Coordinates of C-alpha atoms (C1' of nucleotides) in Angstrom, one line a residue:
Chain A
X1 CA 48.8 -22.2 -89.6
X2 CA 50.4 -25.2 -88.0
X3 CA 53.1 -22.9 -86.8
X4 CA 50.4 -20.8 -85.2
X5 CA 48.9 -23.7 -83.4
X6 CA 52.2 -24.6 -81.9
X7 CA 52.6 -21.1 -80.5
X8 CA 49.1 -20.9 -79.2
X9 CA 49.2 -24.2 -77.5
X10 CA 51.8 -23.0 -75.1
X11 CA 49.8 -22.5 -72.0
X12 CA 52.2 -19.8 -70.9
X13 CA 50.5 -17.1 -73.0
X14 CA 47.5 -15.3 -71.6
X15 CA 44.2 -14.8 -73.5
X16 CA 45.1 -11.3 -74.6
X17 CA 48.4 -12.4 -76.1
X18 CA 46.7 -15.4 -77.8
X19 CA 44.1 -13.2 -79.4
X20 CA 46.9 -10.9 -80.7
X21 CA 48.7 -13.8 -82.2
X22 CA 45.6 -15.2 -83.9
X23 CA 44.5 -11.9 -85.1
X24 CA 48.0 -11.1 -86.6
X25 CA 48.0 -14.4 -88.5
X26 CA 44.5 -14.1 -89.9
X27 CA 44.9 -10.4 -90.8
X28 CA 48.2 -11.1 -92.5
X29 CA 46.6 -13.9 -94.5
X30 CA 43.3 -12.4 -95.5
X31 CA 43.2 -8.7 -94.6
X32 CA 41.8 -6.7 -91.7
X33 CA 38.2 -6.1 -92.8
X34 CA 37.1 -9.6 -93.8
X35 CA 38.3 -11.5 -90.7
X36 CA 35.6 -11.8 -88.0
X37 CA 36.1 -11.7 -84.3
X38 CA 34.7 -15.2 -84.0
X39 CA 37.4 -16.6 -86.3
X40 CA 40.0 -14.8 -84.3
X41 CA 38.8 -16.0 -80.9
X42 CA 38.0 -19.4 -82.3
X43 CA 41.7 -19.8 -83.4
X44 CA 42.9 -18.4 -80.1
X45 CA 40.7 -20.7 -78.0
X46 CA 39.1 -17.7 -76.3
X47 CA 35.6 -16.4 -75.8
X48 CA 34.2 -13.9 -78.3
X49 CA 33.7 -11.4 -75.5
X50 CA 37.4 -11.5 -74.6
X51 CA 38.2 -9.2 -77.5
X52 CA 35.9 -6.5 -76.2
X53 CA 37.1 -7.1 -72.7
X54 CA 40.8 -6.8 -73.5
X55 CA 40.7 -4.3 -76.4
X56 CA 37.4 -2.6 -76.4
X57 CA 36.3 -3.2 -80.1
X58 CA 37.5 -4.8 -83.3
X59 CA 38.9 -1.5 -84.5
X60 CA 41.0 -1.1 -81.4
X61 CA 42.2 -4.7 -81.7
X62 CA 43.3 -4.0 -85.3
X63 CA 45.0 -0.9 -84.0
X64 CA 46.8 -2.8 -81.3
X65 CA 48.0 -5.5 -83.7
X66 CA 49.1 -2.9 -86.3
X67 CA 50.8 -0.6 -83.8
X68 CA 52.7 -3.3 -82.0
X69 CA 54.5 -4.3 -85.2
X70 CA 54.5 -1.2 -87.2
X71 CA 55.9 1.1 -84.5
X72 CA 59.2 -0.7 -83.9
X73 CA 59.7 -1.2 -87.7
X74 CA 58.9 2.4 -88.4
X75 CA 61.2 3.7 -85.7
X76 CA 64.0 1.6 -87.0
X77 CA 63.3 2.9 -90.5
X78 CA 63.5 6.5 -89.3
X79 CA 66.5 5.9 -87.2
X80 CA 68.4 4.4 -90.1
X81 CA 67.3 7.3 -92.3
X82 CA 68.5 9.7 -89.6
X83 CA 71.8 7.9 -89.6
X84 CA 72.0 8.2 -93.4
X85 CA 71.2 11.9 -93.4
X86 CA 74.0 12.5 -91.0
X87 CA 76.4 10.3 -92.9
X88 CA 75.6 11.9 -96.3
X89 CA 75.4 15.4 -95.0
X90 CA 74.2 17.7 -97.8
X91 CA 75.1 15.2 -100.5
X92 CA 72.5 12.9 -102.0
X93 CA 72.0 9.6 -100.1
X94 CA 72.4 6.7 -102.5
X95 CA 69.0 5.4 -103.5
X96 CA 70.0 1.9 -102.5
X97 CA 70.7 3.0 -99.0
X98 CA 67.3 4.6 -98.6
X99 CA 65.6 1.5 -99.9
X100 CA 67.6 -0.5 -97.5
X101 CA 66.6 1.7 -94.6
X102 CA 63.0 1.1 -95.6
X103 CA 63.2 -2.7 -96.0
X104 CA 66.0 -4.0 -93.7
X105 CA 64.0 -3.2 -90.5
X106 CA 61.5 -5.8 -91.8
X107 CA 64.3 -8.4 -91.9
X108 CA 65.4 -7.4 -88.4
X109 CA 61.9 -7.8 -87.1
X110 CA 61.6 -11.2 -88.7
X111 CA 64.9 -12.2 -87.1
X112 CA 63.4 -11.3 -83.7
X113 CA 61.1 -14.2 -84.3
X114 CA 57.9 -12.5 -83.0
X115 CA 55.9 -13.8 -86.0
X116 CA 56.4 -16.5 -88.5
X117 CA 58.5 -15.2 -91.4
X118 CA 55.8 -16.0 -94.0
X119 CA 53.1 -14.3 -92.1
X120 CA 55.1 -11.2 -91.2
X121 CA 56.0 -10.6 -94.8
X122 CA 52.3 -10.7 -95.7
X123 CA 51.5 -8.5 -92.8
X124 CA 54.1 -5.8 -93.6
X125 CA 53.0 -5.9 -97.2
X126 CA 49.5 -5.1 -96.3
X127 CA 50.7 -2.2 -94.1
X128 CA 52.4 -0.7 -97.2
X129 CA 49.6 -1.4 -99.7
X130 CA 46.3 -1.2 -97.9
X131 CA 45.3 2.3 -97.3
X132 CA 42.0 3.9 -96.6
X133 CA 39.0 1.7 -95.8
X134 CA 40.5 -1.4 -94.3
X135 CA 43.1 0.2 -92.0
X136 CA 42.3 2.3 -88.9
X137 CA 43.3 5.9 -89.3
X138 CA 45.9 5.7 -86.6
X139 CA 47.8 3.1 -88.6
X140 CA 47.5 5.1 -91.7
X141 CA 48.9 8.3 -90.2
X142 CA 51.7 6.3 -88.6
X143 CA 52.7 5.2 -92.1
X144 CA 52.0 8.5 -93.7
X145 CA 54.4 10.4 -91.3
X146 CA 57.2 7.9 -92.1
X147 CA 56.5 7.9 -95.8
X148 CA 56.7 11.7 -95.9
X149 CA 60.2 11.5 -94.5
X150 CA 61.2 9.0 -97.1
X151 CA 59.7 11.0 -99.8
X152 CA 61.9 13.9 -98.9
X153 CA 64.9 11.6 -98.8
X154 CA 64.2 10.1 -102.2
X155 CA 63.8 13.6 -103.7
X156 CA 67.2 14.7 -102.5
X157 CA 68.6 11.4 -103.7
X158 CA 67.6 12.0 -107.3
X159 CA 68.2 15.7 -107.8
X160 CA 68.1 15.2 -111.6
X161 CA 64.4 14.3 -111.3
X162 CA 61.6 16.7 -110.8
X163 CA 59.5 16.5 -107.6
X164 CA 56.6 14.6 -109.3
X165 CA 58.7 11.9 -110.8
X166 CA 60.6 11.3 -107.6
X167 CA 57.3 10.9 -105.7
X168 CA 55.8 8.6 -108.3
X169 CA 58.9 6.4 -108.4
X170 CA 58.8 6.1 -104.7
X171 CA 55.1 5.1 -105.0
X172 CA 56.1 2.5 -107.7
X173 CA 58.6 1.1 -105.3
X174 CA 56.0 0.8 -102.5
X175 CA 53.9 -1.1 -105.0
X176 CA 56.7 -3.6 -105.6
X177 CA 57.2 -4.1 -101.9
X178 CA 53.5 -4.4 -101.0
X179 CA 52.7 -6.8 -103.8
X180 CA 55.8 -9.0 -103.4
X181 CA 55.5 -9.2 -99.6
X182 CA 51.8 -9.9 -99.6
X183 CA 51.4 -12.0 -102.7
X184 CA 54.8 -13.6 -103.0
X185 CA 53.5 -17.1 -102.9
X186 CA 51.1 -16.3 -105.8
X187 CA 54.1 -16.4 -108.1
X188 CA 55.0 -19.8 -107.0
X189 CA 51.5 -21.1 -107.8
X190 CA 51.4 -19.2 -111.1
X191 CA 54.8 -20.4 -112.2
X192 CA 54.4 -24.0 -111.1
X193 CA 57.3 -23.6 -108.7
X194 CA 59.7 -22.4 -111.4
X195 CA 60.2 -19.2 -109.4
X196 CA 62.2 -21.1 -106.9
X197 CA 62.2 -20.5 -103.2
X198 CA 64.4 -17.6 -102.5
X199 CA 65.1 -16.6 -98.9
X200 CA 63.5 -13.4 -97.7
X201 CA 66.9 -11.7 -97.6
X202 CA 67.6 -12.6 -101.2
X203 CA 64.1 -11.5 -102.2
X204 CA 64.5 -8.1 -100.5
X205 CA 67.9 -7.6 -102.2
X206 CA 66.3 -8.2 -105.5
X207 CA 63.4 -5.8 -104.7
X208 CA 66.0 -3.2 -103.8
X209 CA 67.9 -3.7 -107.0
X210 CA 64.8 -3.6 -109.1
X211 CA 63.6 -0.4 -107.5
X212 CA 67.0 1.3 -107.5
X213 CA 67.2 0.7 -111.3
X214 CA 63.7 2.0 -111.7
X215 CA 64.3 5.1 -109.6
X216 CA 67.7 6.0 -111.0
X217 CA 67.3 5.6 -114.7
X218 CA 67.3 8.7 -116.7
X219 CA 64.6 9.2 -119.3
X220 CA 61.2 10.5 -119.8
X221 CA 59.8 12.3 -116.7
X222 CA 56.3 13.1 -115.7
Chain B
X1 CA 30.3 8.7 -107.6
X2 CA 28.5 11.7 -109.1
X3 CA 29.6 10.3 -112.5
X4 CA 27.9 7.1 -111.6
X5 CA 24.7 8.7 -110.6
X6 CA 24.5 10.5 -114.0
X7 CA 24.9 7.2 -115.8
X8 CA 22.4 5.4 -113.6
X9 CA 19.8 8.0 -113.8
X10 CA 19.4 7.5 -117.5
X11 CA 16.2 5.6 -117.7
X12 CA 17.3 3.8 -120.8
X13 CA 19.3 1.2 -118.8
X14 CA 17.6 -1.9 -117.5
X15 CA 17.9 -3.2 -114.0
X16 CA 20.5 -5.8 -115.0
X17 CA 22.8 -3.1 -116.5
X18 CA 22.3 -0.7 -113.6
X19 CA 23.4 -3.4 -111.2
X20 CA 26.4 -4.2 -113.2
X21 CA 27.4 -0.5 -113.2
X22 CA 26.9 0.0 -109.5
X23 CA 28.8 -3.2 -108.7
X24 CA 31.7 -2.3 -110.9
X25 CA 32.0 1.1 -109.2
X26 CA 31.8 -0.3 -105.7
X27 CA 34.1 -3.2 -106.4
X28 CA 36.7 -0.9 -107.9
X29 CA 36.6 1.5 -105.0
X30 CA 36.5 -1.0 -102.1
X31 CA 37.1 -4.5 -103.2
X32 CA 34.9 -7.5 -104.1
X33 CA 34.5 -9.2 -100.8
X34 CA 33.5 -6.2 -98.6
X35 CA 30.8 -4.8 -100.8
X36 CA 27.3 -6.1 -100.0
X37 CA 24.5 -6.9 -102.3
X38 CA 22.3 -4.3 -100.5
X39 CA 24.9 -1.6 -101.2
X40 CA 25.0 -2.5 -104.8
X41 CA 21.2 -2.7 -105.3
X42 CA 20.7 0.4 -103.2
X43 CA 23.1 2.4 -105.5
X44 CA 21.4 0.9 -108.6
X45 CA 17.9 1.7 -107.4
X46 CA 17.0 -2.0 -107.7
X47 CA 15.6 -4.6 -105.4
X48 CA 18.0 -7.0 -103.5
X49 CA 16.4 -10.0 -105.2
X50 CA 17.2 -8.6 -108.6
X51 CA 20.8 -9.7 -108.2
X52 CA 19.8 -13.3 -107.7
X53 CA 17.2 -13.1 -110.4
X54 CA 19.6 -11.7 -113.0
X55 CA 22.9 -13.3 -112.0
X56 CA 22.1 -16.2 -109.6
X57 CA 24.4 -15.3 -106.7
X58 CA 26.9 -12.7 -105.5
X59 CA 29.8 -14.8 -106.8
X60 CA 28.2 -15.0 -110.2
X61 CA 27.7 -11.2 -110.2
X62 CA 31.4 -10.7 -109.4
X63 CA 32.2 -13.1 -112.2
X64 CA 30.0 -11.3 -114.7
X65 CA 31.5 -7.9 -113.7
X66 CA 35.1 -9.2 -113.9
X67 CA 34.7 -11.2 -117.0
X68 CA 33.0 -8.5 -119.0
X69 CA 36.0 -6.1 -118.5
X70 CA 38.9 -8.6 -118.1
X71 CA 38.0 -10.7 -121.2
X72 CA 38.4 -7.9 -123.8
X73 CA 41.5 -6.4 -122.2
X74 CA 43.1 -9.9 -121.9
X75 CA 42.3 -10.7 -125.5
X76 CA 43.8 -7.5 -126.6
X77 CA 46.9 -8.2 -124.5
X78 CA 47.3 -11.6 -126.0
X79 CA 46.7 -10.4 -129.5
X80 CA 49.4 -7.7 -129.1
X81 CA 51.7 -10.3 -127.7
X82 CA 51.0 -12.6 -130.6
X83 CA 51.8 -9.7 -133.0
X84 CA 55.1 -9.0 -131.1
X85 CA 56.1 -12.7 -131.2
X86 CA 55.6 -12.7 -135.0
X87 CA 57.4 -9.4 -135.5
X88 CA 60.4 -10.4 -133.4
X89 CA 60.6 -14.0 -134.6
X90 CA 63.2 -15.9 -132.7
X91 CA 64.8 -12.6 -131.4
X92 CA 64.1 -11.3 -128.0
X93 CA 61.1 -8.9 -127.9
X94 CA 62.1 -5.6 -126.3
X95 CA 60.9 -5.5 -122.7
X96 CA 59.3 -2.2 -123.2
X97 CA 57.1 -3.7 -126.0
X98 CA 55.9 -6.5 -123.7
X99 CA 55.1 -4.1 -121.0
X100 CA 53.2 -2.0 -123.5
X101 CA 51.3 -5.0 -124.7
X102 CA 50.2 -5.6 -121.1
X103 CA 49.2 -2.0 -120.3
X104 CA 48.1 -0.3 -123.4
X105 CA 44.9 -2.4 -123.7
X106 CA 43.9 -0.8 -120.4
X107 CA 44.2 2.6 -122.0
X108 CA 42.2 1.4 -125.0
X109 CA 39.4 0.2 -122.8
X110 CA 39.4 3.5 -120.9
X111 CA 39.1 5.3 -124.3
X112 CA 36.0 3.2 -125.1
X113 CA 34.3 5.0 -122.2
X114 CA 32.6 2.0 -120.7
X115 CA 33.6 3.0 -117.2
X116 CA 34.9 6.2 -115.6
X117 CA 38.7 6.5 -116.0
X118 CA 39.4 6.7 -112.3
X119 CA 37.2 3.7 -111.5
X120 CA 38.5 1.6 -114.3
X121 CA 42.1 2.1 -113.2
X122 CA 41.3 0.9 -109.7
X123 CA 39.3 -2.0 -111.1
X124 CA 42.1 -3.2 -113.3
X125 CA 44.6 -2.7 -110.5
X126 CA 42.6 -5.0 -108.3
X127 CA 42.5 -7.6 -111.1
X128 CA 46.3 -7.7 -111.2
X129 CA 46.8 -7.6 -107.4
X130 CA 44.0 -9.3 -105.7
X131 CA 44.4 -13.1 -106.0
X132 CA 43.1 -15.9 -104.0
X133 CA 40.3 -15.2 -101.5
X134 CA 38.5 -12.2 -102.9
X135 CA 38.4 -13.1 -106.5
X136 CA 36.3 -15.9 -108.0
X137 CA 38.4 -18.8 -109.4
X138 CA 37.2 -18.2 -112.9
X139 CA 38.7 -14.6 -112.9
X140 CA 41.9 -15.9 -111.3
X141 CA 42.5 -18.5 -114.0
X142 CA 41.6 -16.1 -116.7
X143 CA 44.4 -13.9 -115.4
X144 CA 46.7 -16.9 -114.8
X145 CA 46.5 -18.1 -118.4
X146 CA 47.4 -14.7 -119.7
X147 CA 50.2 -14.2 -117.1
X148 CA 51.8 -17.5 -118.1
X149 CA 52.1 -16.3 -121.7
X150 CA 53.7 -13.0 -120.5
X151 CA 56.0 -14.9 -118.2
X152 CA 57.3 -16.8 -121.2
X153 CA 57.7 -13.6 -123.2
X154 CA 59.6 -11.9 -120.4
X155 CA 62.0 -14.8 -120.1
X156 CA 62.8 -14.8 -123.8
X157 CA 63.2 -11.0 -123.6
X158 CA 65.9 -11.2 -121.0
X159 CA 68.0 -14.2 -121.9
X160 CA 70.9 -13.0 -119.7
X161 CA 68.7 -13.6 -116.7
X162 CA 68.0 -17.0 -115.2
X163 CA 64.4 -18.2 -115.1
X164 CA 63.8 -17.3 -111.5
X165 CA 65.0 -13.7 -111.8
X166 CA 62.9 -13.1 -114.9
X167 CA 59.8 -14.4 -113.2
X168 CA 60.3 -12.3 -110.0
X169 CA 61.0 -9.2 -112.0
X170 CA 57.7 -9.7 -113.8
X171 CA 56.0 -10.1 -110.5
X172 CA 57.6 -6.9 -109.3
X173 CA 56.3 -5.2 -112.3
X174 CA 52.8 -6.5 -111.6
X175 CA 53.1 -5.0 -108.1
X176 CA 53.9 -1.6 -109.5
X177 CA 50.9 -1.7 -111.8
X178 CA 48.5 -3.1 -109.2
X179 CA 49.5 -0.6 -106.6
X180 CA 49.6 2.4 -108.8
X181 CA 46.4 1.7 -110.6
X182 CA 44.4 0.9 -107.4
X183 CA 46.1 3.3 -104.9
X184 CA 47.2 6.1 -107.2
X185 CA 45.2 8.7 -105.4
X186 CA 46.9 7.7 -102.1
X187 CA 50.0 9.4 -103.3
X188 CA 48.2 12.6 -103.9
X189 CA 46.9 12.7 -100.4
X190 CA 50.2 11.6 -98.9
X191 CA 52.2 14.2 -100.8
X192 CA 49.7 17.1 -100.4
X193 CA 49.2 17.3 -104.1
X194 CA 52.9 17.7 -104.9
X195 CA 52.7 14.5 -107.0
X196 CA 50.8 16.5 -109.6
X197 CA 47.9 15.2 -111.7
X198 CA 49.4 13.2 -114.5
X199 CA 47.2 11.8 -117.2
X200 CA 46.7 8.1 -117.2
X201 CA 48.7 7.8 -120.4
X202 CA 51.7 9.7 -118.8
X203 CA 51.4 7.5 -115.7
X204 CA 51.5 4.3 -117.7
X205 CA 54.5 5.5 -119.7
X206 CA 56.3 6.1 -116.5
X207 CA 55.3 2.8 -115.1
X208 CA 56.7 1.1 -118.2
X209 CA 59.9 3.1 -117.9
X210 CA 60.3 2.2 -114.3
X211 CA 59.7 -1.5 -114.9
X212 CA 61.8 -1.7 -118.0
X213 CA 64.7 -0.3 -116.0
X214 CA 64.1 -2.7 -113.2
X215 CA 63.8 -5.7 -115.5
X216 CA 66.7 -5.0 -117.8
X217 CA 69.4 -3.9 -115.3
X218 CA 72.3 -6.4 -114.9
X219 CA 73.4 -7.2 -111.5
X220 CA 72.8 -9.6 -108.7
X221 CA 70.4 -12.3 -109.6
X222 CA 68.3 -14.6 -107.5
Chain C
dT1 C1' -9.8 -6.4 -123.4
dT2 C1' -7.7 -10.8 -121.9
dC3 C1' -3.8 -13.6 -121.5
dC4 C1' 0.9 -15.0 -120.3
dG5 C1' 5.7 -14.8 -119.8
dT6 C1' 9.0 -11.5 -117.9
dT7 C1' 10.4 -8.6 -114.3
dT8 C1' 10.0 -6.4 -109.9
dT9 C1' 8.7 -6.2 -105.3
dA10 C1' 8.0 -6.8 -100.1
dA11 C1' 8.6 -10.0 -96.8
dG12 C1' 10.9 -13.5 -94.7
dC13 C1' 14.7 -17.2 -93.9
dA14 C1' 18.9 -18.9 -91.9
dT15 C1' 23.0 -17.4 -90.6
dA16 C1' 26.8 -14.2 -89.4
dT17 C1' 28.5 -10.1 -87.4
dG18 C1' 30.2 -6.8 -83.5
dA19 C1' 28.9 -5.8 -79.1
dT20 C1' 26.9 -6.3 -74.2
dT21 C1' 25.4 -8.3 -70.0
dG22 C1' 25.4 -10.6 -65.7
dA23 C1' 26.6 -14.6 -63.8
dA24 C1' 30.4 -18.0 -63.1
dT25 C1' 35.2 -19.0 -62.4
dT26 C1' 39.7 -18.1 -61.2
dG27 C1' 43.6 -17.0 -58.3
dA28 C1' 46.2 -14.4 -55.3
dT29 C1' 45.9 -12.1 -50.6
dG30 C1' 44.3 -11.6 -46.0
Chain D
dC1 C1' 39.4 -20.8 -45.2
dA2 C1' 37.1 -16.4 -46.8
dT3 C1' 37.5 -12.2 -49.7
dC4 C1' 37.6 -9.8 -53.7
dA5 C1' 39.2 -8.1 -57.9
dA6 C1' 40.4 -9.8 -62.5
dT7 C1' 39.1 -12.8 -65.9
dT8 C1' 36.2 -15.9 -68.5
dC9 C1' 31.9 -17.6 -70.0
dA10 C1' 27.2 -18.6 -72.0
dA11 C1' 23.4 -16.1 -73.5
dT12 C1' 21.6 -12.5 -75.7
dC13 C1' 21.0 -8.0 -78.5
dA14 C1' 20.5 -5.4 -82.7
dT15 C1' 21.8 -5.4 -87.0
dA16 C1' 23.7 -7.2 -91.5
dT17 C1' 24.4 -10.6 -94.8
dG18 C1' 23.3 -13.8 -99.0
dC19 C1' 19.4 -15.9 -100.6
dT20 C1' 14.5 -17.5 -101.4
dT21 C1' 9.6 -17.1 -102.1
dA22 C1' 5.2 -15.9 -103.4
dA23 C1' 2.5 -12.3 -104.8
dA24 C1' 2.3 -8.2 -107.5
dA25 C1' 3.3 -5.2 -111.5
dC26 C1' 4.5 -4.8 -116.1
dG27 C1' 4.2 -5.2 -121.2
dG28 C1' 3.5 -7.1 -125.6
dA29 C1' 0.5 -10.6 -128.4
dA30 C1' -3.9 -12.5 -129.3

DNA sequence: TTCCGTTTTAAGCATATGATTGAATTGATG
DNA sequence: CATCAATTCAATCATATGCTTAAAACGGAA
């Protein structure tokens, strides 16, 4: 939150931008539904009415915040998947590569420095895990379209599995990502710091390894 | 929700019990923070003041709802873990057995029929995944104590891994469980029903297999 | 029936929420 | 400087929230 203050104090940013930054941070930390406009505008040093002037409503603000980060990440995901599908023409794409195509765009976006690393992880985690009520429908369908493409890729990647099992193992993987990205610091508290302080890159590599093992193992199916 | 109506319409249940049932259902479906007392009492056919009369406050109601289901499940988890630790005295407990000790009490509680199966899954998923803000501290520490025991068990179960990796892989597993239990029906929507309709038992077996593979594989560590 | 503790109820409290208004303020252009 | 559109602001609206209160309704014991 100190990080946020530093960014917001730069007078160069307009009200619209400051609201977006505050909203991102608060949404990432506590979720979309529970954060009020007054908290957002308070943190942004703006008037409450500014949200409705610049965005129209709270829902449209959420939409703007989500779209602005999810769109580029999603496009990069799909572009990497396209590349893989061309590269592995008619042969199964390695599971690890698909998982990388899903997660590495998050790393790239972090590197671009648009949001603090910690906040962006939590934000992206929510976009994977929070469906239905709290997210605007536009954001949901944005994710759904992308997820459908990945579902197809996963199924081709594990031809020994039936359709159901492949889908569920993808779902399991999304759970790992959502929970780890959003609640990563929970483990630190819970383990009294014995979980160390791995870099995001290290963490994502370990998530990928975990999911790859879970997806590829052969055993009981659904 | 039709299920709920049936239960609530039975005149045998007192106001306190009807409030508990409504609250459980709404919390499971939409989370603790966003459900209002008026929604709860409305669904229960009770007066708003009844919550404060019977429970004291919204927080204490959440506490009552959480405790009443988490306590027995947690105790069963710990008792199964105790049994395993005696059975595998000074030898590593198989990872699959630890995962079973964590998840099978959920199945048992479902079998007891205290809550509809669908709702109870979502409820237990939230108790694994939602930490911090939305949950009362008592529920958090209840979970934390249990998780600490399981963390120790997981570490002994995979002596080839360093402490950090073991903890993170446990955390990954919790993510799978939380997401699948709470958002299981999301996959059905997202996949147009191609994910089938597995029984809870089948689903939990597959979660266990997935996590076991993810925890046991040997490769890059943190 | 009367009595009395338990429970339920309607009404209200203080505060919070998303949204709107119309008046100020700003800042660039003529 | 004056003009004018874009922006910001305080004030306000209708509604929702958690909680409290005091009166009413209930139900068993005397």
